[in-house]
Amino acid sequence: MKPEEHLQPRLSLRGIEKRYPGVRALAGVDLDVFPGQVHAVLGENGAGKTTLMHVVYGLVAPDEGSMTWEGEPLRLRSPREAIARGIGLVAQHFHLVERHTVAENLALGFPDAPFWRPTRSLLPRLRAAAERYGLALDPRAQVRDLSPGERQRVEIVKALMQGARLLVLDEPTSVLTPTEVDALFAVLRRFVAEGSSVVFVSHKLAEVEVLADAVTVLRRGAVVGRRSAADGLDRRDLARLMVGRDLAATVADRGRARAAAIAAGPVRLRLTDVRVDAPGRAQRPALHVASLEVRGGEIVGIAGVAGNGQSELVAVVAGLRAPSAGTVEVDGREPGSGRRRRGARNQVDAGVALVPEDRTKVGVVGDLSVARNLALRHAHRRPFARGMWIDWQAVARHSQSAVEAYDIATPSTGTPARLLSGGNVQKVILARELDRDPGVVVAVHPTYGLDVAATSQTHERLLAAAGRGAAVLLVSEDLDEVLSLSDRVAVLAGGRVVATMAAADADPEALGLAMAGVAA
Amino acid sequence: MISGLRRQRSLHRWEPRAEAPAWRVMLVTLAAVGVAALVVTWVFVAYGVAPGEAWATIVRRTLLEPRGLSETVRKAIPLLLAGIGLLLAFRARFWNIGAEGQILAGAIGATAIALFTELPGPLVVPAMFLAGMLAGAAWGAVPALLKARMGVNEIITTLMFNYIALYLVRWLINGPWKARSATGFSYSERFPADAVLPTLGATRLHWPTLAIALVLVAVVALLLARSRFGFEVEVLGRSPEAARYAGIDAGRVTLLLAALAAGAAGLAGVGEVAGIHRRLVEPTQLSLGYGYAAILVALLARGKALAVVPAALFLGFVFAAGDVMRVSLRLPSQLPDVVTGLVLLLVVASEPLTRGRWVRRDPAEVAVAAPVAAPVAATVDEPAAGAADASAEGGG
């Protein structure tokens, strides 16, 4: 059953706007979801998909805009109100109590369940829902023993039992095996065939193509395109919409001008046959890089959907964990080889800088002063260390000059780092990591959550580091950023480098497809 | 707007502070101690003792009379040693509850040297201190190793090691090390004269241990403030993730800290057997719960090494006052434990007061109540993978 033009939308969003400090997460989004429709919301990570779904589920209050539900104005103050209207959410991360059984977890979703033996009254309803949609579940199984796919089924059944007529699924297939994906799609089709609605949030083009009746594409919080299955969905067209076509015109010139210089530069970072095993799954390593080389002066962007081996790659290069197999060489030597492994310190001493993903928890110690944070990774060496002692005056002197050179806005160098804004925390990290002319720079989501000014400053710092001869590895989910800064782009999918290309020649379509795990 | 659904908002708002000023921390701590004193006063009244007179007796016999003062200081010695060690361990969030057992282990080490070696006279005491420190350190290193290598919770292991040490001492004084003369009570042979610490005049104040304790406090203060090791401890204690990023070997630092802390407690054990009892005695007499009271010393000092001195003296006063209550006022001997328990409870409970204050809300703010504090309101789309993990706090 396909929606007709004259049909009233079940859920309708108009001009939804949500701003966070420094970010416009949603920029006036319109969305109509009809009965009997699977509506896909497509976009890269950070495009605003999850925020939008949180608005629909009452978790986030929009700053502006209005919603209607079956023709009536909808104002949600909490998920409970959303559930009462018939909106169900299957979140990306499941909200289940591991040590409880399936039935007990379901009972938690029902405030009206009796106090004594709350699960008993649910069993008939559970059985009915399970049969109707073909969702097999053992109500007595403990959640911790279930696979991710089964846990998702619990969440879906919970929403269905709560009487959902609109089911929102946020990246539902990211944890599923292909067979489980097929099963999920069958359930969803049965569900919409009854006249209910599904909002399917994804960045996987293939799935959207197969499942969706309508597609809304988000980029940077704004709707950049709408497509309908009735008019035919084209994967390349969607990829172009999602990634954006106006990519990196300037890169081409810069790239060509620099290519020659880089080709002559020495290889400063070399990974050979590096493998990182995932716990308990030796046959499917989290990371398996046969070969990756970064030359001095070169910026290599790592593109890919989160969870495809990026964090393992970063950890191995920065020395935060040892590879299960293979070698990581910096300037032709393995840091710390020949002596006891000392974790990241070997890498620091070998000249590997890391701008970490989590800047407030990892990149700085919030309770410590700016001055001490500026010395955090080098306190064991001159000029800060004198034998077993630390020369705090040297630390203070260094912090003064770093605050000036990197334009860090802080009341004083003695201010605890946690009182600084995100952009200034990042400046502290950049000052510490880039000030010593490192040989290798690893930057992970370096501009995530930063405002425009801080973003461009960060970009300049990274380009300058490369200009001084550093090999830069840039990991980012922002494809624009990767393409505009990098000389080369490597795409990680399933822990492997599935494609490498010069950024200047990179075709956004091919990139988007490679990221989505589709052979181009 | 459905106003009936809105919850009443309180008229005051908790405002966290960037940095608690020192005077405020001290004020809150003193207030906690004051409240404990009030409760004790009430206990006096309940037991039919005139509170004014009781306090006067206590103060006279613990602080004003030389002999009483020496008892207060003497009881502060093991608290100083164990307390400075625990302060160091707690700074790196190694929750060592095992100082009591480490004191006993130190006492065993000292006794072994005193009774079973034939060292020249002047070397005996230094050898005892060394052996006691090593024994204590070894006792504390096992839980630290278990934590560093296998992630075993140190609260459980250090606590359980106390009981192992207790029964080990009991076995020694009832078995292989039992004195020939011991009939009713069990104890070891008396230490030879070379193995006994000198005391100050006619008091029981074994000053060499006190000197060692004060030097150790100064050394730890210096280490924490100025050394690379101190900086690593500080980073590790505040953010284990950042410590890993900074190349700090958490296992090594934890092991070193735990051994230092336990070694200090071991020294306390040496002082007790060589300075007071002059033989290995029943474990509950050997250490009157100093290892547990030292936890309170470290907490009262709130991370400041030099503050251990007043904190240990205060607890020494509580112990000495307990003797006075028992002997002079004929109050139950459990009362000092009640006092330490009260102080511990109040100090821990008052901790949040140092981190912020209640301020009156703007009336306008109360009226225009925000709808619902959504749990994920601060999330911008998919949160970065690492941010999802909220279980970063160590120590359980």
PDB file of N, CA and C in Angstrom, chain A residues 20 25 45-51 54 59 77 92 171 320 340 342 344-345 354 356-357 361-363 365 367-368 372 376-377 379-380 385 387-390 392 418-419 432-433 448, chain B residues 1-2 5 17-19 222-223 225-228 231-232 234-235 238-239 241-242 244-249 371-372 374-387 389 392:
ATOM      1  N   TYR A  20      23.045  23.737  19.135  1.00  0.00           N
ATOM      2  CA  TYR A  20      23.881  23.502  20.310  1.00  0.00           C
ATOM      3  C   TYR A  20      25.017  24.497  20.223  1.00  0.00           C
ATOM      4  N   ALA A  25      22.570  21.853  14.773  1.00  0.00           N
ATOM      5  CA  ALA A  25      22.371  20.414  14.566  1.00  0.00           C
ATOM      6  C   ALA A  25      21.245  20.171  13.575  1.00  0.00           C
ATOM      7  N   ASN A  45      27.328  10.449   9.213  1.00  0.00           N
ATOM      8  CA  ASN A  45      27.421  10.691  10.642  1.00  0.00           C
ATOM      9  C   ASN A  45      27.572  12.176  10.876  1.00  0.00           C
ATOM     10  N   GLY A  46      26.828  12.686  11.843  1.00  0.00           N
ATOM     11  CA  GLY A  46      26.918  14.103  12.132  1.00  0.00           C
ATOM     12  C   GLY A  46      25.994  14.952  11.299  1.00  0.00           C
ATOM     13  N   ALA A  47      25.171  14.315  10.474  1.00  0.00           N
ATOM     14  CA  ALA A  47      24.272  15.093   9.618  1.00  0.00           C
ATOM     15  C   ALA A  47      23.044  15.573  10.383  1.00  0.00           C
ATOM     16  N   GLY A  48      22.810  15.037  11.559  1.00  0.00           N
ATOM     17  CA  GLY A  48      21.663  15.468  12.346  1.00  0.00           C
ATOM     18  C   GLY A  48      20.558  14.439  12.447  1.00  0.00           C
ATOM     19  N   LYS A  49      20.793  13.242  11.929  1.00  0.00           N
ATOM     20  CA  LYS A  49      19.738  12.224  11.915  1.00  0.00           C
ATOM     21  C   LYS A  49      19.281  11.864  13.324  1.00  0.00           C
ATOM     22  N   THR A  50      20.248  11.577  14.185  1.00  0.00           N
ATOM     23  CA  THR A  50      19.866  11.129  15.527  1.00  0.00           C
ATOM     24  C   THR A  50      19.182  12.238  16.305  1.00  0.00           C
ATOM     25  N   THR A  51      19.673  13.460  16.167  1.00  0.00           N
ATOM     26  CA  THR A  51      19.023  14.581  16.848  1.00  0.00           C
ATOM     27  C   THR A  51      17.567  14.692  16.393  1.00  0.00           C
ATOM     28  N   HIS A  54      15.549  12.102  18.008  1.00  0.00           N
ATOM     29  CA  HIS A  54      15.323  12.417  19.418  1.00  0.00           C
ATOM     30  C   HIS A  54      14.219  13.453  19.575  1.00  0.00           C
ATOM     31  N   LEU A  59      12.861  13.251  23.249  1.00  0.00           N
ATOM     32  CA  LEU A  59      14.075  13.296  24.062  1.00  0.00           C
ATOM     33  C   LEU A  59      14.745  14.660  23.993  1.00  0.00           C
ATOM     34  N   ARG A  77       7.025  16.323  25.646  1.00  0.00           N
ATOM     35  CA  ARG A  77       7.909  16.735  26.728  1.00  0.00           C
ATOM     36  C   ARG A  77       8.778  15.579  27.214  1.00  0.00           C
ATOM     37  N   GLN A  92      19.995   3.269  18.633  1.00  0.00           N
ATOM     38  CA  GLN A  92      21.227   2.677  18.136  1.00  0.00           C
ATOM     39  C   GLN A  92      21.878   1.818  19.218  1.00  0.00           C
ATOM     40  N   GLU A 171      19.738   3.578  12.775  1.00  0.00           N
ATOM     41  CA  GLU A 171      20.817   2.721  12.295  1.00  0.00           C
ATOM     42  C   GLU A 171      20.613   1.274  12.738  1.00  0.00           C
ATOM     43  N   LEU A 320      48.704   3.305  21.850  1.00  0.00           N
ATOM     44  CA  LEU A 320      47.777   3.075  22.964  1.00  0.00           C
ATOM     45  C   LEU A 320      47.473   1.589  23.115  1.00  0.00           C
ATOM     46  N   ARG A 340      61.365  -2.902  26.765  1.00  0.00           N
ATOM     47  CA  ARG A 340      60.025  -3.206  27.236  1.00  0.00           C
ATOM     48  C   ARG A 340      59.030  -2.216  26.631  1.00  0.00           C
ATOM     49  N   ARG A 342      56.364   0.412  26.476  1.00  0.00           N
ATOM     50  CA  ARG A 342      55.955   1.402  27.461  1.00  0.00           C
ATOM     51  C   ARG A 342      54.712   2.145  26.986  1.00  0.00           C
ATOM     52  N   ALA A 344      52.157   4.390  25.130  1.00  0.00           N
ATOM     53  CA  ALA A 344      52.206   5.581  24.299  1.00  0.00           C
ATOM     54  C   ALA A 344      53.520   6.343  24.439  1.00  0.00           C
ATOM     55  N   ARG A 345      54.245   6.125  25.543  1.00  0.00           N
ATOM     56  CA  ARG A 345      55.460   6.921  25.734  1.00  0.00           C
ATOM     57  C   ARG A 345      56.499   6.633  24.651  1.00  0.00           C
ATOM     58  N   LEU A 354      49.304  12.809  18.877  1.00  0.00           N
ATOM     59  CA  LEU A 354      47.926  12.341  18.724  1.00  0.00           C
ATOM     60  C   LEU A 354      46.973  13.424  19.192  1.00  0.00           C
ATOM     61  N   PRO A 356      43.452  13.383  20.104  1.00  0.00           N
ATOM     62  CA  PRO A 356      42.515  12.279  20.305  1.00  0.00           C
ATOM     63  C   PRO A 356      41.069  12.669  20.048  1.00  0.00           C
ATOM     64  N   GLU A 357      40.269  11.647  19.850  1.00  0.00           N
ATOM     65  CA  GLU A 357      38.862  11.845  19.545  1.00  0.00           C
ATOM     66  C   GLU A 357      38.136  12.510  20.718  1.00  0.00           C
ATOM     67  N   LYS A 361      38.037  14.025  27.853  1.00  0.00           N
ATOM     68  CA  LYS A 361      38.340  12.932  28.791  1.00  0.00           C
ATOM     69  C   LYS A 361      39.738  12.378  28.580  1.00  0.00           C
ATOM     70  N   VAL A 362      40.200  12.382  27.336  1.00  0.00           N
ATOM     71  CA  VAL A 362      41.499  11.787  27.033  1.00  0.00           C
ATOM     72  C   VAL A 362      42.538  12.874  26.763  1.00  0.00           C
ATOM     73  N   GLY A 363      42.142  13.862  25.987  1.00  0.00           N
ATOM     74  CA  GLY A 363      43.101  14.849  25.519  1.00  0.00           C
ATOM     75  C   GLY A 363      43.641  15.759  26.602  1.00  0.00           C
ATOM     76  N   VAL A 365      43.441  16.563  31.111  1.00  0.00           N
ATOM     77  CA  VAL A 365      42.934  16.208  32.444  1.00  0.00           C
ATOM     78  C   VAL A 365      42.212  17.445  32.948  1.00  0.00           C
ATOM     79  N   ASP A 367      40.801  18.524  35.579  1.00  0.00           N
ATOM     80  CA  ASP A 367      41.072  19.160  36.866  1.00  0.00           C
ATOM     81  C   ASP A 367      42.436  19.838  36.921  1.00  0.00           C
ATOM     82  N   LEU A 368      43.295  19.495  35.992  1.00  0.00           N
ATOM     83  CA  LEU A 368      44.638  20.076  36.025  1.00  0.00           C
ATOM     84  C   LEU A 368      44.676  21.390  35.247  1.00  0.00           C
ATOM     85  N   ARG A 372      49.796  22.591  33.128  1.00  0.00           N
ATOM     86  CA  ARG A 372      50.156  21.180  33.289  1.00  0.00           C
ATOM     87  C   ARG A 372      49.654  20.345  32.126  1.00  0.00           C
ATOM     88  N   LEU A 376      51.500  17.676  29.521  1.00  0.00           N
ATOM     89  CA  LEU A 376      51.011  16.344  29.909  1.00  0.00           C
ATOM     90  C   LEU A 376      51.814  15.193  29.321  1.00  0.00           C
ATOM     91  N   ARG A 377      52.086  15.257  28.023  1.00  0.00           N
ATOM     92  CA  ARG A 377      52.731  14.105  27.387  1.00  0.00           C
ATOM     93  C   ARG A 377      54.246  14.215  27.327  1.00  0.00           C
ATOM     94  N   ALA A 379      56.151  15.531  30.088  1.00  0.00           N
ATOM     95  CA  ALA A 379      56.662  15.849  31.427  1.00  0.00           C
ATOM     96  C   ALA A 379      57.854  14.984  31.816  1.00  0.00           C
ATOM     97  N   HIS A 380      58.064  13.896  31.087  1.00  0.00           N
ATOM     98  CA  HIS A 380      59.171  13.007  31.437  1.00  0.00           C
ATOM     99  C   HIS A 380      60.460  13.395  30.733  1.00  0.00           C
ATOM    100  N   ALA A 385      61.477  17.891  32.599  1.00  0.00           N
ATOM    101  CA  ALA A 385      62.005  16.981  33.606  1.00  0.00           C
ATOM    102  C   ALA A 385      63.487  17.226  33.825  1.00  0.00           C
ATOM    103  N   GLY A 387      65.981  14.961  35.698  1.00  0.00           N
ATOM    104  CA  GLY A 387      66.102  13.715  36.457  1.00  0.00           C
ATOM    105  C   GLY A 387      64.737  13.258  36.894  1.00  0.00           C
ATOM    106  N   MET A 388      64.567  12.988  38.171  1.00  0.00           N
ATOM    107  CA  MET A 388      63.263  12.519  38.640  1.00  0.00           C
ATOM    108  C   MET A 388      62.332  13.669  39.007  1.00  0.00           C
ATOM    109  N   TRP A 389      62.831  14.890  38.909  1.00  0.00           N
ATOM    110  CA  TRP A 389      62.007  16.034  39.311  1.00  0.00           C
ATOM    111  C   TRP A 389      61.431  16.764  38.110  1.00  0.00           C
ATOM    112  N   ILE A 390      60.402  17.529  38.367  1.00  0.00           N
ATOM    113  CA  ILE A 390      59.814  18.351  37.314  1.00  0.00           C
ATOM    114  C   ILE A 390      60.105  19.810  37.610  1.00  0.00           C
ATOM    115  N   TRP A 392      58.791  23.014  37.440  1.00  0.00           N
ATOM    116  CA  TRP A 392      57.488  23.648  37.201  1.00  0.00           C
ATOM    117  C   TRP A 392      57.627  25.033  36.606  1.00  0.00           C
ATOM    118  N   ARG A 418      39.127  22.093  32.411  1.00  0.00           N
ATOM    119  CA  ARG A 418      37.709  21.816  32.201  1.00  0.00           C
ATOM    120  C   ARG A 418      36.864  23.088  32.111  1.00  0.00           C
ATOM    121  N   LEU A 419      37.427  24.218  32.522  1.00  0.00           N
ATOM    122  CA  LEU A 419      36.662  25.464  32.438  1.00  0.00           C
ATOM    123  C   LEU A 419      36.783  26.118  31.062  1.00  0.00           C
ATOM    124  N   ARG A 432      50.144  21.395  22.417  1.00  0.00           N
ATOM    125  CA  ARG A 432      51.006  20.384  23.012  1.00  0.00           C
ATOM    126  C   ARG A 432      51.520  19.406  21.955  1.00  0.00           C
ATOM    127  N   GLU A 433      50.630  18.990  21.059  1.00  0.00           N
ATOM    128  CA  GLU A 433      50.998  17.919  20.133  1.00  0.00           C
ATOM    129  C   GLU A 433      51.832  18.413  18.957  1.00  0.00           C
ATOM    130  N   TYR A 448      35.365  18.079  15.330  1.00  0.00           N
ATOM    131  CA  TYR A 448      34.015  17.674  15.753  1.00  0.00           C
ATOM    132  C   TYR A 448      33.504  18.624  16.829  1.00  0.00           C
TER     133      TYR A 448
ATOM    134  N   MET B   1      -0.406  25.169  26.869  1.00  0.00           N
ATOM    135  CA  MET B   1       0.435  24.698  27.981  1.00  0.00           C
ATOM    136  C   MET B   1      -0.436  24.065  29.055  1.00  0.00           C
ATOM    137  N   ILE B   2      -0.059  22.897  29.485  1.00  0.00           N
ATOM    138  CA  ILE B   2      -0.796  22.224  30.550  1.00  0.00           C
ATOM    139  C   ILE B   2      -0.006  22.423  31.818  1.00  0.00           C
ATOM    140  N   LEU B   5       0.687  19.743  34.827  1.00  0.00           N
ATOM    141  CA  LEU B   5       1.635  18.632  34.724  1.00  0.00           C
ATOM    142  C   LEU B   5       3.003  18.993  35.272  1.00  0.00           C
ATOM    143  N   ARG B  17      31.207  24.615  42.210  1.00  0.00           N
ATOM    144  CA  ARG B  17      32.298  25.570  42.165  1.00  0.00           C
ATOM    145  C   ARG B  17      33.453  25.030  41.363  1.00  0.00           C
ATOM    146  N   ALA B  18      34.185  25.922  40.800  1.00  0.00           N
ATOM    147  CA  ALA B  18      35.369  25.519  40.048  1.00  0.00           C
ATOM    148  C   ALA B  18      36.382  24.880  40.988  1.00  0.00           C
ATOM    149  N   GLU B  19      36.709  25.572  42.019  1.00  0.00           N
ATOM    150  CA  GLU B  19      37.776  25.115  42.914  1.00  0.00           C
ATOM    151  C   GLU B  19      37.337  25.447  44.335  1.00  0.00           C
ATOM    152  N   LEU B 222      57.070  16.228  49.082  1.00  0.00           N
ATOM    153  CA  LEU B 222      57.986  16.672  48.043  1.00  0.00           C
ATOM    154  C   LEU B 222      57.764  15.894  46.746  1.00  0.00           C
ATOM    155  N   LEU B 223      57.615  14.570  46.886  1.00  0.00           N
ATOM    156  CA  LEU B 223      57.397  13.733  45.713  1.00  0.00           C
ATOM    157  C   LEU B 223      56.139  14.157  44.968  1.00  0.00           C
ATOM    158  N   ALA B 225      54.578  16.994  45.045  1.00  0.00           N
ATOM    159  CA  ALA B 225      54.575  18.355  44.517  1.00  0.00           C
ATOM    160  C   ALA B 225      55.575  18.536  43.377  1.00  0.00           C
ATOM    161  N   ARG B 226      56.702  17.833  43.426  1.00  0.00           N
ATOM    162  CA  ARG B 226      57.782  18.214  42.526  1.00  0.00           C
ATOM    163  C   ARG B 226      58.300  17.117  41.610  1.00  0.00           C
ATOM    164  N   SER B 227      57.929  15.876  41.850  1.00  0.00           N
ATOM    165  CA  SER B 227      58.582  14.821  41.070  1.00  0.00           C
ATOM    166  C   SER B 227      57.737  14.393  39.876  1.00  0.00           C
ATOM    167  N   ARG B 228      58.403  13.761  38.926  1.00  0.00           N
ATOM    168  CA  ARG B 228      57.697  13.177  37.787  1.00  0.00           C
ATOM    169  C   ARG B 228      56.704  12.140  38.267  1.00  0.00           C
ATOM    170  N   PHE B 231      53.600  13.711  39.524  1.00  0.00           N
ATOM    171  CA  PHE B 231      52.749  14.183  38.428  1.00  0.00           C
ATOM    172  C   PHE B 231      51.995  13.009  37.807  1.00  0.00           C
ATOM    173  N   GLU B 232      52.692  11.886  37.647  1.00  0.00           N
ATOM    174  CA  GLU B 232      52.032  10.713  37.073  1.00  0.00           C
ATOM    175  C   GLU B 232      50.908  10.231  37.984  1.00  0.00           C
ATOM    176  N   GLU B 234      49.207  12.075  39.988  1.00  0.00           N
ATOM    177  CA  GLU B 234      48.123  13.055  39.903  1.00  0.00           C
ATOM    178  C   GLU B 234      47.274  12.815  38.648  1.00  0.00           C
ATOM    179  N   VAL B 235      47.942  12.614  37.519  1.00  0.00           N
ATOM    180  CA  VAL B 235      47.209  12.392  36.265  1.00  0.00           C
ATOM    181  C   VAL B 235      46.411  11.098  36.344  1.00  0.00           C
ATOM    182  N   ARG B 238      43.310  11.371  38.436  1.00  0.00           N
ATOM    183  CA  ARG B 238      42.226  12.210  37.943  1.00  0.00           C
ATOM    184  C   ARG B 238      41.627  11.698  36.655  1.00  0.00           C
ATOM    185  N   SER B 239      42.398  11.021  35.838  1.00  0.00           N
ATOM    186  CA  SER B 239      41.857  10.515  34.584  1.00  0.00           C
ATOM    187  C   SER B 239      42.707   9.354  34.069  1.00  0.00           C
ATOM    188  N   GLU B 241      42.173   7.463  31.587  1.00  0.00           N
ATOM    189  CA  GLU B 241      42.256   7.476  30.119  1.00  0.00           C
ATOM    190  C   GLU B 241      43.340   8.441  29.669  1.00  0.00           C
ATOM    191  N   ALA B 242      43.343   9.630  30.275  1.00  0.00           N
ATOM    192  CA  ALA B 242      44.358  10.608  29.902  1.00  0.00           C
ATOM    193  C   ALA B 242      45.740  10.097  30.285  1.00  0.00           C
ATOM    194  N   ARG B 244      46.798   7.019  30.197  1.00  0.00           N
ATOM    195  CA  ARG B 244      47.228   6.073  29.177  1.00  0.00           C
ATOM    196  C   ARG B 244      47.725   6.841  27.943  1.00  0.00           C
ATOM    197  N   TYR B 245      46.968   7.872  27.598  1.00  0.00           N
ATOM    198  CA  TYR B 245      47.323   8.729  26.459  1.00  0.00           C
ATOM    199  C   TYR B 245      48.657   9.420  26.719  1.00  0.00           C
ATOM    200  N   ALA B 246      48.900   9.790  27.970  1.00  0.00           N
ATOM    201  CA  ALA B 246      50.140  10.486  28.299  1.00  0.00           C
ATOM    202  C   ALA B 246      51.305   9.524  28.419  1.00  0.00           C
ATOM    203  N   GLY B 247      51.077   8.236  28.158  1.00  0.00           N
ATOM    204  CA  GLY B 247      52.172   7.279  28.192  1.00  0.00           C
ATOM    205  C   GLY B 247      52.549   6.846  29.598  1.00  0.00           C
ATOM    206  N   ILE B 248      51.633   7.046  30.537  1.00  0.00           N
ATOM    207  CA  ILE B 248      51.904   6.638  31.915  1.00  0.00           C
ATOM    208  C   ILE B 248      51.542   5.161  32.063  1.00  0.00           C
ATOM    209  N   ASP B 249      52.487   4.402  32.604  1.00  0.00           N
ATOM    210  CA  ASP B 249      52.259   2.977  32.786  1.00  0.00           C
ATOM    211  C   ASP B 249      51.473   2.787  34.094  1.00  0.00           C
ATOM    212  N   PRO B 371      10.587  22.598  30.455  1.00  0.00           N
ATOM    213  CA  PRO B 371       9.726  21.433  30.489  1.00  0.00           C
ATOM    214  C   PRO B 371      10.369  20.200  31.127  1.00  0.00           C
ATOM    215  N   VAL B 372      11.178  19.514  30.388  1.00  0.00           N
ATOM    216  CA  VAL B 372      11.692  18.262  30.913  1.00  0.00           C
ATOM    217  C   VAL B 372      13.180  18.215  30.629  1.00  0.00           C
ATOM    218  N   ALA B 374      15.763  16.453  29.393  1.00  0.00           N
ATOM    219  CA  ALA B 374      15.947  15.213  28.641  1.00  0.00           C
ATOM    220  C   ALA B 374      17.329  14.650  28.932  1.00  0.00           C
ATOM    221  N   PRO B 375      17.408  13.337  29.119  1.00  0.00           N
ATOM    222  CA  PRO B 375      18.689  12.755  29.487  1.00  0.00           C
ATOM    223  C   PRO B 375      19.763  12.913  28.420  1.00  0.00           C
ATOM    224  N   VAL B 376      19.343  13.068  27.169  1.00  0.00           N
ATOM    225  CA  VAL B 376      20.361  13.142  26.123  1.00  0.00           C
ATOM    226  C   VAL B 376      20.367  14.519  25.476  1.00  0.00           C
ATOM    227  N   ALA B 377      19.856  15.509  26.218  1.00  0.00           N
ATOM    228  CA  ALA B 377      19.691  16.823  25.603  1.00  0.00           C
ATOM    229  C   ALA B 377      20.992  17.382  25.052  1.00  0.00           C
ATOM    230  N   ALA B 378      22.127  16.939  25.582  1.00  0.00           N
ATOM    231  CA  ALA B 378      23.389  17.530  25.160  1.00  0.00           C
ATOM    232  C   ALA B 378      24.003  16.807  23.965  1.00  0.00           C
ATOM    233  N   THR B 379      23.304  15.806  23.478  1.00  0.00           N
ATOM    234  CA  THR B 379      23.900  15.006  22.405  1.00  0.00           C
ATOM    235  C   THR B 379      23.652  15.662  21.059  1.00  0.00           C
ATOM    236  N   VAL B 380      24.706  15.782  20.291  1.00  0.00           N
ATOM    237  CA  VAL B 380      24.547  16.283  18.944  1.00  0.00           C
ATOM    238  C   VAL B 380      24.682  15.100  18.004  1.00  0.00           C
ATOM    239  N   ASP B 381      23.590  14.678  17.458  1.00  0.00           N
ATOM    240  CA  ASP B 381      23.575  13.523  16.572  1.00  0.00           C
ATOM    241  C   ASP B 381      24.363  12.364  17.202  1.00  0.00           C
ATOM    242  N   GLU B 382      24.890  11.478  16.374  1.00  0.00           N
ATOM    243  CA  GLU B 382      25.600  10.327  16.923  1.00  0.00           C
ATOM    244  C   GLU B 382      26.746  10.808  17.792  1.00  0.00           C
ATOM    245  N   PRO B 383      26.703  10.495  19.088  1.00  0.00           N
ATOM    246  CA  PRO B 383      27.834  10.907  19.906  1.00  0.00           C
ATOM    247  C   PRO B 383      29.066  10.119  19.480  1.00  0.00           C
ATOM    248  N   ALA B 384      30.202  10.769  19.549  1.00  0.00           N
ATOM    249  CA  ALA B 384      31.445  10.096  19.176  1.00  0.00           C
ATOM    250  C   ALA B 384      31.586   8.827  19.988  1.00  0.00           C
ATOM    251  N   ALA B 385      32.097   7.782  19.348  1.00  0.00           N
ATOM    252  CA  ALA B 385      32.081   6.448  19.932  1.00  0.00           C
ATOM    253  C   ALA B 385      32.554   6.425  21.377  1.00  0.00           C
ATOM    254  N   GLY B 386      33.645   7.090  21.664  1.00  0.00           N
ATOM    255  CA  GLY B 386      34.218   7.008  23.007  1.00  0.00           C
ATOM    256  C   GLY B 386      33.362   7.670  24.062  1.00  0.00           C
ATOM    257  N   ALA B 387      32.573   8.669  23.659  1.00  0.00           N
ATOM    258  CA  ALA B 387      31.839   9.439  24.641  1.00  0.00           C
ATOM    259  C   ALA B 387      30.727   8.628  25.299  1.00  0.00           C
ATOM    260  N   ASP B 389      30.809   5.826  26.690  1.00  0.00           N
ATOM    261  CA  ASP B 389      31.201   5.035  27.849  1.00  0.00           C
ATOM    262  C   ASP B 389      31.275   5.912  29.089  1.00  0.00           C
ATOM    263  N   ALA B 392      33.849   5.350  33.253  1.00  0.00           N
ATOM    264  CA  ALA B 392      35.273   5.633  33.343  1.00  0.00           C
ATOM    265  C   ALA B 392      35.785   5.691  34.780  1.00  0.00           C
TER     266      ALA B 392
END
